[in-house]
Coordinates of C-alpha atoms in Angstrom, one line a residue:
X1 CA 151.9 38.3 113.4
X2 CA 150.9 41.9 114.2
X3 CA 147.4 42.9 114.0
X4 CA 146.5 46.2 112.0
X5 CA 145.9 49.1 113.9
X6 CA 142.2 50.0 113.2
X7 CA 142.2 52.8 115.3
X8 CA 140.1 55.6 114.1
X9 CA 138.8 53.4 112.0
X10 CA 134.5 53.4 111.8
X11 CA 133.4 49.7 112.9
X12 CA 131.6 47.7 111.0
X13 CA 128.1 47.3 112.7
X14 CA 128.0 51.4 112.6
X15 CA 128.9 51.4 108.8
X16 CA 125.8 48.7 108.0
X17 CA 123.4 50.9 110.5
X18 CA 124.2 54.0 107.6
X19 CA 124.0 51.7 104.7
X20 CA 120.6 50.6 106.0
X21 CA 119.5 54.3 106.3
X22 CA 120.9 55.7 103.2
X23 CA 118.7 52.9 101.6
X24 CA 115.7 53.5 103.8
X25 CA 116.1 57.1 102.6
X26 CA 116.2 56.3 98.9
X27 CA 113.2 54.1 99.2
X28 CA 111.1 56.8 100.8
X29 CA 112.1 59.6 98.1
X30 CA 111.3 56.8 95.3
X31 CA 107.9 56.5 97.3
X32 CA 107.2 59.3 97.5
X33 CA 108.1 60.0 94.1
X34 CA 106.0 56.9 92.9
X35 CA 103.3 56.3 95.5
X36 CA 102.2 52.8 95.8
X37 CA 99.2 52.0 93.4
X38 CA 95.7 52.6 95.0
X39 CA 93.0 50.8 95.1
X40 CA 90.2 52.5 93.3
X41 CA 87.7 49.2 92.3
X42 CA 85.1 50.2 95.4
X43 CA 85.7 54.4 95.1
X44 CA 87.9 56.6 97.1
X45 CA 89.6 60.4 97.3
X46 CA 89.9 61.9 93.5
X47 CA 93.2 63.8 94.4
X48 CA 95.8 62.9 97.0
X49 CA 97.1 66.0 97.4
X50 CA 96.4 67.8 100.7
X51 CA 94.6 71.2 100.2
X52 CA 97.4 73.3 101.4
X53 CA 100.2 71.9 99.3
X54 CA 98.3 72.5 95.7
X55 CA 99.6 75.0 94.2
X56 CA 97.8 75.6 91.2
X57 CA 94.6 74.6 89.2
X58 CA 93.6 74.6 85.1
X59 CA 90.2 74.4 84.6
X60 CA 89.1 74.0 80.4
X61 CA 85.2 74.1 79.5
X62 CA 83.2 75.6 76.8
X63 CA 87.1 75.8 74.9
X64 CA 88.5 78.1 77.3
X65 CA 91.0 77.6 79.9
X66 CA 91.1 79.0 83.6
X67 CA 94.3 78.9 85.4
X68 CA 94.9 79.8 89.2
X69 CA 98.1 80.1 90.8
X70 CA 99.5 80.7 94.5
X71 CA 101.6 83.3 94.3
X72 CA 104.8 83.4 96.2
X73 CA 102.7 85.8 98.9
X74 CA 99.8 82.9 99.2
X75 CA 97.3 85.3 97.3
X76 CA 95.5 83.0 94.3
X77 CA 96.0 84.3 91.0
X78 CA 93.5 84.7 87.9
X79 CA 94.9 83.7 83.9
X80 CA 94.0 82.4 81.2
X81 CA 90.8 83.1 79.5
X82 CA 90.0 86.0 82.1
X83 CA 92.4 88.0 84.7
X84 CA 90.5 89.3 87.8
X85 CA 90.8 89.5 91.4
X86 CA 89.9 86.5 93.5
X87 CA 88.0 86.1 96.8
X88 CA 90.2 84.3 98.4
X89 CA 88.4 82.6 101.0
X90 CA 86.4 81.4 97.8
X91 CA 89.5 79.7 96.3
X92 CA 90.4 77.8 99.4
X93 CA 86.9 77.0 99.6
X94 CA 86.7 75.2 96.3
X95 CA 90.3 73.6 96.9
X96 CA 88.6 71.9 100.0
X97 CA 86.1 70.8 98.5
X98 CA 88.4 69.0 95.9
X99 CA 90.5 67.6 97.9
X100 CA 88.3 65.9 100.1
X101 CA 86.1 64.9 96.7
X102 CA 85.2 61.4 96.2
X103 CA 84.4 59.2 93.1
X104 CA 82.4 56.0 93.1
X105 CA 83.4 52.4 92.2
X106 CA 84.9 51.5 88.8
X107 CA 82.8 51.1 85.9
X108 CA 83.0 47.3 84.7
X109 CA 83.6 47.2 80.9
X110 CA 84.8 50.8 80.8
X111 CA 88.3 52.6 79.8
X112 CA 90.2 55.5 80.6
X113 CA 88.3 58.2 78.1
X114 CA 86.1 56.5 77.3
X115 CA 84.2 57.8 74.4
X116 CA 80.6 56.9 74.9
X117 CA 81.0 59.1 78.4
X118 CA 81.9 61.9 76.2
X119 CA 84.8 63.5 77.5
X120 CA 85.8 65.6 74.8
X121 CA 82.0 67.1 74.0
X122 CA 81.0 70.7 74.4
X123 CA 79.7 69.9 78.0
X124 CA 82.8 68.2 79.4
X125 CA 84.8 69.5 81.7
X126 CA 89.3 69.0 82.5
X127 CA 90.7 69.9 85.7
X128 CA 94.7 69.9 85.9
X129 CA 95.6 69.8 89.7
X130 CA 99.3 71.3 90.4
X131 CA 101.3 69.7 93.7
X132 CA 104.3 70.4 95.2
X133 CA 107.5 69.7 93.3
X134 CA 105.9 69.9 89.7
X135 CA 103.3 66.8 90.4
X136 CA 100.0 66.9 88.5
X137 CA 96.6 65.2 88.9
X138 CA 93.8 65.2 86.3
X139 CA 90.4 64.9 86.0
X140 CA 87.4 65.1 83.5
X141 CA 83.8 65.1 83.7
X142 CA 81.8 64.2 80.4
X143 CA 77.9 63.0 80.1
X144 CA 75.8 62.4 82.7
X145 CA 73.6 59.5 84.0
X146 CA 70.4 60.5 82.9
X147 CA 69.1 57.6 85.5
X148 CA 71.2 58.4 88.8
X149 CA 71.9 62.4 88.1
X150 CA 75.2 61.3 88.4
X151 CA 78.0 62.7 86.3
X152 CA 80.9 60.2 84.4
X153 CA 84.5 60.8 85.5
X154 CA 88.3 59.8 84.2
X155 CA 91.6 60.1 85.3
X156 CA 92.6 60.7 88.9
X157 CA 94.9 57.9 89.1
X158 CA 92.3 55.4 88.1
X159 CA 91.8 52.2 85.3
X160 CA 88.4 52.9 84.2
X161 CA 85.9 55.7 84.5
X162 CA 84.1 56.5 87.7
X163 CA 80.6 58.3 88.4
X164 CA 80.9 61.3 90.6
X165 CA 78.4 63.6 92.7
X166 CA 77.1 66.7 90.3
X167 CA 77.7 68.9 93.2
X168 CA 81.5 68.4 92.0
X169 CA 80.7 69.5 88.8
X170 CA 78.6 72.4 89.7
X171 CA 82.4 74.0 91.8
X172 CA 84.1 73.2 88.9
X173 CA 81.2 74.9 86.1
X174 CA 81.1 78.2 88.1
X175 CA 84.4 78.7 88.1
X176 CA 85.8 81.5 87.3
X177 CA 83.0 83.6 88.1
X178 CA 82.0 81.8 91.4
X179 CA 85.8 83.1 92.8
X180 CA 85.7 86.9 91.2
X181 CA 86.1 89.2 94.6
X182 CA 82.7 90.4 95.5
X183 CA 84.0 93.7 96.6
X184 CA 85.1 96.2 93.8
X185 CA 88.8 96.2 94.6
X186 CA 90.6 94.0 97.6
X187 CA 90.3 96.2 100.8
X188 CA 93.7 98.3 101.6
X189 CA 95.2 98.1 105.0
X190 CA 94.6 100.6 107.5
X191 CA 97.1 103.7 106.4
X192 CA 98.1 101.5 103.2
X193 CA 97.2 103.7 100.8
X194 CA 99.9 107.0 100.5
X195 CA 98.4 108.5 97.3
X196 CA 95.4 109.1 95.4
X197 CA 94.7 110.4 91.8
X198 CA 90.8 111.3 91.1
X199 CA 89.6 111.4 87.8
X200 CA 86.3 113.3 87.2
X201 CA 85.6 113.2 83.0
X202 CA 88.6 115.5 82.3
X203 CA 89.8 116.9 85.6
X204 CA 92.2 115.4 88.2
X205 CA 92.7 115.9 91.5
X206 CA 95.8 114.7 93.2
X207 CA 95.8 113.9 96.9
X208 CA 98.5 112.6 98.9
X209 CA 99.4 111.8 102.5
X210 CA 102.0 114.4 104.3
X211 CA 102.8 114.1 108.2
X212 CA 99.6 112.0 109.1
X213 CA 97.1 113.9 107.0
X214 CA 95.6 114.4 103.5
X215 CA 96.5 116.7 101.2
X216 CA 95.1 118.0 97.7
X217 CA 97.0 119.7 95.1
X218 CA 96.4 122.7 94.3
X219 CA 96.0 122.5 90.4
X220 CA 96.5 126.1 88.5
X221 CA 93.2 126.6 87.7
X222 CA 90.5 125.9 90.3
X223 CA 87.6 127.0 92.1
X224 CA 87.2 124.8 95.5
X225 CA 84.0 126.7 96.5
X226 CA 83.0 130.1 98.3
X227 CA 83.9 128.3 101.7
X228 CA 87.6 128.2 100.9
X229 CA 87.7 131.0 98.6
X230 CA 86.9 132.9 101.9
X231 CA 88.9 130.9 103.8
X232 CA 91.9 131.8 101.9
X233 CA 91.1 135.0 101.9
X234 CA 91.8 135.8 105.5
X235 CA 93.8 132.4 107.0
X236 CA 97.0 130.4 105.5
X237 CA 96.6 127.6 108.0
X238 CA 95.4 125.0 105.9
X239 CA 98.0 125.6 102.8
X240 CA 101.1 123.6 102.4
X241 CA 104.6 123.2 100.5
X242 CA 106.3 119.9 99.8
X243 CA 107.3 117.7 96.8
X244 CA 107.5 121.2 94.7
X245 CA 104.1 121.8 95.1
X246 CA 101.1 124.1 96.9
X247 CA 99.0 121.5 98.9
X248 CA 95.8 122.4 100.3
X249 CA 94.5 120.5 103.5
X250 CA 92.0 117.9 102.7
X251 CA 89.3 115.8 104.7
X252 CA 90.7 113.0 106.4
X253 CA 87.1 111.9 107.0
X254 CA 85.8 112.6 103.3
X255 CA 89.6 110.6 101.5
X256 CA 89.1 107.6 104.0
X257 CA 85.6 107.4 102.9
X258 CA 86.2 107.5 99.1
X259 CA 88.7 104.7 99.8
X260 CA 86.0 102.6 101.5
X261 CA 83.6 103.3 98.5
X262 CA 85.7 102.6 95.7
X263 CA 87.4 99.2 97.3
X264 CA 84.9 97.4 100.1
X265 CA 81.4 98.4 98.2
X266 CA 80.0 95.7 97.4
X267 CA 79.2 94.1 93.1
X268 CA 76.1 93.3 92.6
X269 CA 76.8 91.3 89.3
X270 CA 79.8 90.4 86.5
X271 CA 78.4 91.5 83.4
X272 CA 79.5 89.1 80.2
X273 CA 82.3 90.1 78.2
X274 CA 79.9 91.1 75.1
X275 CA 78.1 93.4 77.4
X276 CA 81.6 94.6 78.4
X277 CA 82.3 95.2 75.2
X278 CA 79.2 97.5 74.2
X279 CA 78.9 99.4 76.9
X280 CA 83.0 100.3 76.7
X281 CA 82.8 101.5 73.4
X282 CA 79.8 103.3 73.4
X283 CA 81.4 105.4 76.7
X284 CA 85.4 105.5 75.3
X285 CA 86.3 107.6 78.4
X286 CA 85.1 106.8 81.9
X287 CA 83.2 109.1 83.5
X288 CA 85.1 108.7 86.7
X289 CA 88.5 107.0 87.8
X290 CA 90.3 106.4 91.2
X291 CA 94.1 105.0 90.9
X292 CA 95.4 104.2 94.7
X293 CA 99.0 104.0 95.1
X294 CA 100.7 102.7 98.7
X295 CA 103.7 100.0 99.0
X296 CA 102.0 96.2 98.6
X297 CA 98.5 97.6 97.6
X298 CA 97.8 95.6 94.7
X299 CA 97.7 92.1 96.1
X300 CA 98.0 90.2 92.8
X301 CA 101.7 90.1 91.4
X302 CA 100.8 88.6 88.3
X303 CA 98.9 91.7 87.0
X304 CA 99.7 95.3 87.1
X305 CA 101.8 97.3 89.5
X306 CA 102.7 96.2 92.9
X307 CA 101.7 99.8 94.2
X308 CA 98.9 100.3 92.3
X309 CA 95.1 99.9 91.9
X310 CA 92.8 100.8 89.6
X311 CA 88.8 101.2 89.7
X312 CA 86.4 103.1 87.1
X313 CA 82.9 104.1 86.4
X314 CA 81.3 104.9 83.3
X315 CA 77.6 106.4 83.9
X316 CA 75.1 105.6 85.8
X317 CA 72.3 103.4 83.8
X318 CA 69.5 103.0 85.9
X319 CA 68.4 104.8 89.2
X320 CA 71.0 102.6 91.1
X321 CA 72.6 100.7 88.8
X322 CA 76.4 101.9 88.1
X323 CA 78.9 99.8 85.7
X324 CA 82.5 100.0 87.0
X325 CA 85.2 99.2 85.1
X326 CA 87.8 96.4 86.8
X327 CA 91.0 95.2 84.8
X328 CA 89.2 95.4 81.9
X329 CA 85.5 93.9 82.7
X330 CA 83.0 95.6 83.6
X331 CA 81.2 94.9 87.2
X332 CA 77.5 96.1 88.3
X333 CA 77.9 98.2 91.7
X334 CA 75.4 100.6 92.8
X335 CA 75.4 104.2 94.2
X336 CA 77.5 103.8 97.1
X337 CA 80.6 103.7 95.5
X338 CA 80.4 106.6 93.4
X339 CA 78.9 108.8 96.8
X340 CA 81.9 111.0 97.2
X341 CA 82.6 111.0 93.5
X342 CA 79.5 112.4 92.9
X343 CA 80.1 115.5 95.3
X344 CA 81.6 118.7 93.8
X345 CA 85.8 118.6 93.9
X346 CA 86.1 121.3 96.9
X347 CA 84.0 118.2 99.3
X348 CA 87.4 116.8 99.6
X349 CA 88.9 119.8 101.1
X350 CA 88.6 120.3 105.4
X351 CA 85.9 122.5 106.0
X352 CA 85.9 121.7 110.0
X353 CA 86.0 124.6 112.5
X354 CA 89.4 123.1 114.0
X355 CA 91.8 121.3 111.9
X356 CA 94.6 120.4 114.5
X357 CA 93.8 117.7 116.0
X358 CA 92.2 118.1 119.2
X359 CA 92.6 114.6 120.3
X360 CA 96.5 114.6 119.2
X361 CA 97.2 116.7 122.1
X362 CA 97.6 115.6 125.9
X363 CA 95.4 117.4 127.9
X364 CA 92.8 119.9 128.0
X365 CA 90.5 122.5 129.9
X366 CA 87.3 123.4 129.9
X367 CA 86.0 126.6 131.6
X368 CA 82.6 128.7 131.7
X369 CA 82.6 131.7 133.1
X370 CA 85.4 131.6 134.5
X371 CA 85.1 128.1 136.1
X372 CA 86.2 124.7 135.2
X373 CA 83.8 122.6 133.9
X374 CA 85.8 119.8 132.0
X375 CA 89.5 118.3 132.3
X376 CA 90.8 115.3 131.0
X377 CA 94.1 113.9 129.5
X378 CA 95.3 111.3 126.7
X379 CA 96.5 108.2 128.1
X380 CA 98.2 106.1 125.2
X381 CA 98.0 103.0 127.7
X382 CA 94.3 102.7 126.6
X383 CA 93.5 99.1 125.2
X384 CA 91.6 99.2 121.6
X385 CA 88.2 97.3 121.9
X386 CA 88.5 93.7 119.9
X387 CA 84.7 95.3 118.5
X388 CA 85.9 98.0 116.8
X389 CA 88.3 100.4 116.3
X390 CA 89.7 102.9 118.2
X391 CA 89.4 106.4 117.6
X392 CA 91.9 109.0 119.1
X393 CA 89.3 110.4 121.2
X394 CA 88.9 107.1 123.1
X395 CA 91.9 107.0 125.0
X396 CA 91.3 110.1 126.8
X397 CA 90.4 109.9 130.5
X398 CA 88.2 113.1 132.5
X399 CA 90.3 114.3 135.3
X400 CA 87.7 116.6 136.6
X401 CA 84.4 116.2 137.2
X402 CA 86.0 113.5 139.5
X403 CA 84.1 110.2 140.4
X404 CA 81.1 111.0 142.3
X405 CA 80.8 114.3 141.5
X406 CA 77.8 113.1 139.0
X407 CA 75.7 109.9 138.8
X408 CA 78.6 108.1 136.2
X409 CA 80.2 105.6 136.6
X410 CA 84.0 105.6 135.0
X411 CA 83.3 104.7 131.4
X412 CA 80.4 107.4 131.3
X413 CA 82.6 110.0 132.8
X414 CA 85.8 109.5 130.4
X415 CA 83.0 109.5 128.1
X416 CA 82.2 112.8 128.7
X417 CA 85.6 114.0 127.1
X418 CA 85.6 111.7 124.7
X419 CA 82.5 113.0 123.4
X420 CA 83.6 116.5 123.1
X421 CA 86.5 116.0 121.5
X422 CA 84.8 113.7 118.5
X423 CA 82.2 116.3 118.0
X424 CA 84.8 119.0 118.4
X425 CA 86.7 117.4 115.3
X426 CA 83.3 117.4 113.2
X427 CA 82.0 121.1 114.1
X428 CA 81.7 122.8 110.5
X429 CA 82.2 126.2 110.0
X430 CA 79.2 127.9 109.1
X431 CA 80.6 131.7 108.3
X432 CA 84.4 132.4 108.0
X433 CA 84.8 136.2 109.3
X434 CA 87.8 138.2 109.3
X435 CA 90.4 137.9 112.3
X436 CA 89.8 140.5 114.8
X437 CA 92.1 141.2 118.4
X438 CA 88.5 142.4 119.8
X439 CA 87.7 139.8 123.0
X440 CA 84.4 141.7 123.1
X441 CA 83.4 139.8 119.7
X442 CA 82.1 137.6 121.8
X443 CA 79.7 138.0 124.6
X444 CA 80.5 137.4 128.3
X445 CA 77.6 135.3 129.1
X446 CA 78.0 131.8 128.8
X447 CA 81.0 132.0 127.2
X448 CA 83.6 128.6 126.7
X449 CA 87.3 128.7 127.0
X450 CA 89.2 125.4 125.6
X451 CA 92.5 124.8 126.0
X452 CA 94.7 122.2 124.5
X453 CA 98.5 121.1 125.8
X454 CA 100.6 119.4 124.3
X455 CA 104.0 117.9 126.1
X456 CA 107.6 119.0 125.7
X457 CA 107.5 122.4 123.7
X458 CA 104.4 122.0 121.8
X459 CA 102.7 125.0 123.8
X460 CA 99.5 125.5 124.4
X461 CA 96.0 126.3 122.0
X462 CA 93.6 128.3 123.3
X463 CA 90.2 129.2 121.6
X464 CA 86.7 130.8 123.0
X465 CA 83.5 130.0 121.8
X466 CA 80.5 132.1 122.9
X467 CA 77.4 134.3 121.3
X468 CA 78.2 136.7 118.5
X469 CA 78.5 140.7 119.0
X470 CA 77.4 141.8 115.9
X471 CA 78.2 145.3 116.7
X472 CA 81.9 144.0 117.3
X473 CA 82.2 142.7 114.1
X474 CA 84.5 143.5 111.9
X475 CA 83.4 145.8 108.8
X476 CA 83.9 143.4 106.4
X477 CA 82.1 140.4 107.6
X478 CA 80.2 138.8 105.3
X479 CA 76.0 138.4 106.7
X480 CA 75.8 135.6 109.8
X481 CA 74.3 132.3 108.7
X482 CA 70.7 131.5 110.4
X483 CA 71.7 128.6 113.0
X484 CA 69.5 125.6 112.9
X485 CA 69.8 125.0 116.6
X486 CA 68.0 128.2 116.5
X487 CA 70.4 129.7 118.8
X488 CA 71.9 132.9 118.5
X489 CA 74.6 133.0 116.1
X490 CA 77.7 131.7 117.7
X491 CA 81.7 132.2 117.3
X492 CA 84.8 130.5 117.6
X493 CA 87.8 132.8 118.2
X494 CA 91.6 132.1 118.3
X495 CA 93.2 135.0 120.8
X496 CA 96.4 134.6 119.4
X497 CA 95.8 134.7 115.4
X498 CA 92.5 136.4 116.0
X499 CA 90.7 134.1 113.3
X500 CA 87.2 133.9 113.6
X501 CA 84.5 131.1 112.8
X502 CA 80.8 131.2 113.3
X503 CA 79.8 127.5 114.4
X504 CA 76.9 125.9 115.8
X505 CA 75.9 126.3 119.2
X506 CA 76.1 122.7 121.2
X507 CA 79.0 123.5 122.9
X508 CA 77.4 126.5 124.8
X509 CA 74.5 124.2 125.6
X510 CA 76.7 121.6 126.9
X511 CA 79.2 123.2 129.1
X512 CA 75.7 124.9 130.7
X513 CA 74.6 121.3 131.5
X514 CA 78.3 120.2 133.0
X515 CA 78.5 123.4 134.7
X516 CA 76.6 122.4 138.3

């Protein structure tokens, strides 16, 4: 008799092996799906859930219910009864705490719910705890022991009711408020935020980031100030066109700080919804209002836009006590925030003496007299210090003094062109004076010559600085300003445009100190 060919056929100790897995697979899921019972008669963990697999919680006290959610991004959510921001680190904080929560041993004689623990009574408290794959554990806390201090629990997977620490409670009785962000909007990234629109009572300003820098609209009516009325009079330099509109140049300094006030100061206190509620309708418009707009700004996908946040203040109540409006509730925060707010609309603009960037360029000269004093270079291979952050001026390096010429060591002597640069970027202009092709505007003696490089074709920026001429003045100069170095009045000059500044006098006085 001829035997069947079982070639190709699969033998049968390898089909049993995958019978036995497929099984050992369907047991685990059915585990896992239906854990084996604990037990709970001596006390154990509430929840079995590990803290970064929940994925939601329901708190319900006082007949109100409190819901928070991961989002898709891993930023916790706010619903329910009240919609805020969260402090995140808060929420994880309380989720630890949960999930590593005990409850004591069974009560003898007692049942799930039981009602002489009550429950369901105006004190009690639910929690709902959300797992992966839709699971759910629940807990309440009713009465407590007026004996122990200890509080009665029921649910989490156990028979009879439980007694549980009051600390537990206490997490669970703050919450929401205990997890409402502490700062008055979550902190942008660095360069996240693209637009801004300032609200002051009726007026708006509109400000919006072009090529690296900060620009306000022009609106059709407006009067930013006698600086850049005069300004404008004589120099187009800081005026723009894009997006349809006349843009003129704002302070990067003064927009970055208005961003820090009106997200990372600090709230001093929530203020009740009834107390919400009175002060908003005896103040129906706010007195002040800041919408940020940038890609991913609003960290919360469950309220408002993506793009966009939102912060108001109504007026100040006390000497430093100032009620900002936050998705609808009002927050205590105090003077800080409204600092730049507060200033008249033409603060925002760029009143600096130079407005191109010193720091941006990759190298520069410094002479006195006719003799170099100062020369360094930007190296973009400098490292940012883990301390703090790193400002453009940092990663330049002195070429000349070299090492040895003074008592510095390398640090001190970069730092000497590091210096001048940052306080080259802050010099305000005291007097803008009309543009003149006179050199003899300024005086020969002790006068500064700076010029900037950049690579490629970006050319070259010169500029002098040195003691006023008034007899070289131009006719229609305005009166000098009294210097409070108490130096002699002293100007900045552009040979090439022929615009003219009158600034203070530290960089005469330090070139004379370098220059030896």
């Amino acid at each position: 008799m001829t035997r069947p060919d079982r070639r190709g056929a699969v033998s049968r100790p390898i089909l049993l092996l995958t019978l036995l897995l497929v099984i050992a697979l369907v047991a685990l899921f059915l585990l896992r799906r239906n854990p084996a019972p604990v037990d709970y008669t001596l006390g154990g963990p509430l929840f079995q859930t590990p803290p970064d697999s929940v994925e939601g919680l329901l708190v319900t006290r006082d007949r109100a219910q409190y819901r928070l959610d991961r989002q898709p991004t891993g930023y916790w959510s706010l619903s329910g009864a009240l919609s805020d921001f969260l402090d995140q680190d808060a929420v994880e904080n309380l989720i630890t705490g949960l999930t590593t929560a005990t409850g004591g041993r069974l009560l003898a004689g007692s049942e799930p719910e039981d009602r002489r623990y009550e429950f369901n009574g105006p004190d009690a408290i639910r929690l709902r705890l959300f797992g992966p794959e839709g699971t759910m554990e629940n807990l309440a806390i009713g009465t407590s022991n007026p004996v122990t201090g200890l509080y009665y629990g029921t649910g989490a997977g156990r028979s009879a009711c439980f007694p549980v620490a009051p600390g537990l409670r206490e997490n669970l009785a703050a919450v929401p408020s205990s997890l409402r962000l502490t700062s008055l909007l979550p902190p942008p990234a660095r360069g996240q935020v693209q637009e801004l629109e300032v609200w002051r009572g009726g007026e708006k300003d509109l400000l919006k980031r072009h090529r690296g820098r900060w620009w306000v609209a022009e609106p059709e009516v407006w009067d930013p100030g006698s600086w850049f009325r005069a300004y404008r009079r004589y120099y187009q330099d800081r005026q723009a066109t894009f997006d349809g509109r006349n843009w003129l140049l704002a302070s990067d300094a003064t927009v970055n700080l208005l961003i820090y006030e009106v997200t990372q100061v600090k709230v001093r206190a929530v203020l009740p919804p009834e107390q919400t509620a009175q002060l908003s309708e005896a103040r129906t418009l706010p007195w002040r209002r800041v919408v940020l707009r940038g890609g991913g700004l609003n960290p919360d996908p469950s309220h408002g836009v993506a793009s966009e946040l939102e912060i108001a203040f109504l007026d100040q109540l006390e000497a430093d006590w100032v009620p900002a409006l936050r998705r609808g509730h009002l927050v205590r925060t105090d003077l800080e925030a409204i600092g730049t707010l507060s200033q008249p609309r033409g603060h925002l603009l760029d009143s600096r003496a130079v407005s191109f960037g010193p720091s941006l360029t990759d190298s520069m000269t410094l002479t006195r007299e006719g003799r170099v004093v100062l020369k360094g270079h930007r190296d973009p291979e400098v490292a940012a210090d883990e301390k703090r952050k790193l400002r453009a001026s940092d990663r330049w390096v002195t070429d000349w003094p070299p090492l040895g010429h003074f008592d510095l060591d390398r640090g001190q002597l970069d730092g000497l062109t590091q210096n001048l640069l940052a306080n080259l970027e802050t010099t305000p202009t005291l007097r803008v004076l009309p543009p003149t092709q006179n050199r003899a505007v300024l005086k020969d003696p002790e006068r500064v010559r700076l010029e900037f490089h950049r690579g490629g074709d970006g050319g070259t920026v010169k500029m002098e600085i040195g003691f006023l001429d008034p007899s070289q003045l131009p006719a229609d100069s305005p009166e000098l300003a009294v210097a409070e170095d108490g130096m002699d009045p002293v100007g900045l000059w552009f040979p090439g445009s022929g615009q003219l500044l009158q600034v203070p006098g530290h960089f005469i006085t330090t070139a004379r100190a370098w220059d030896r």
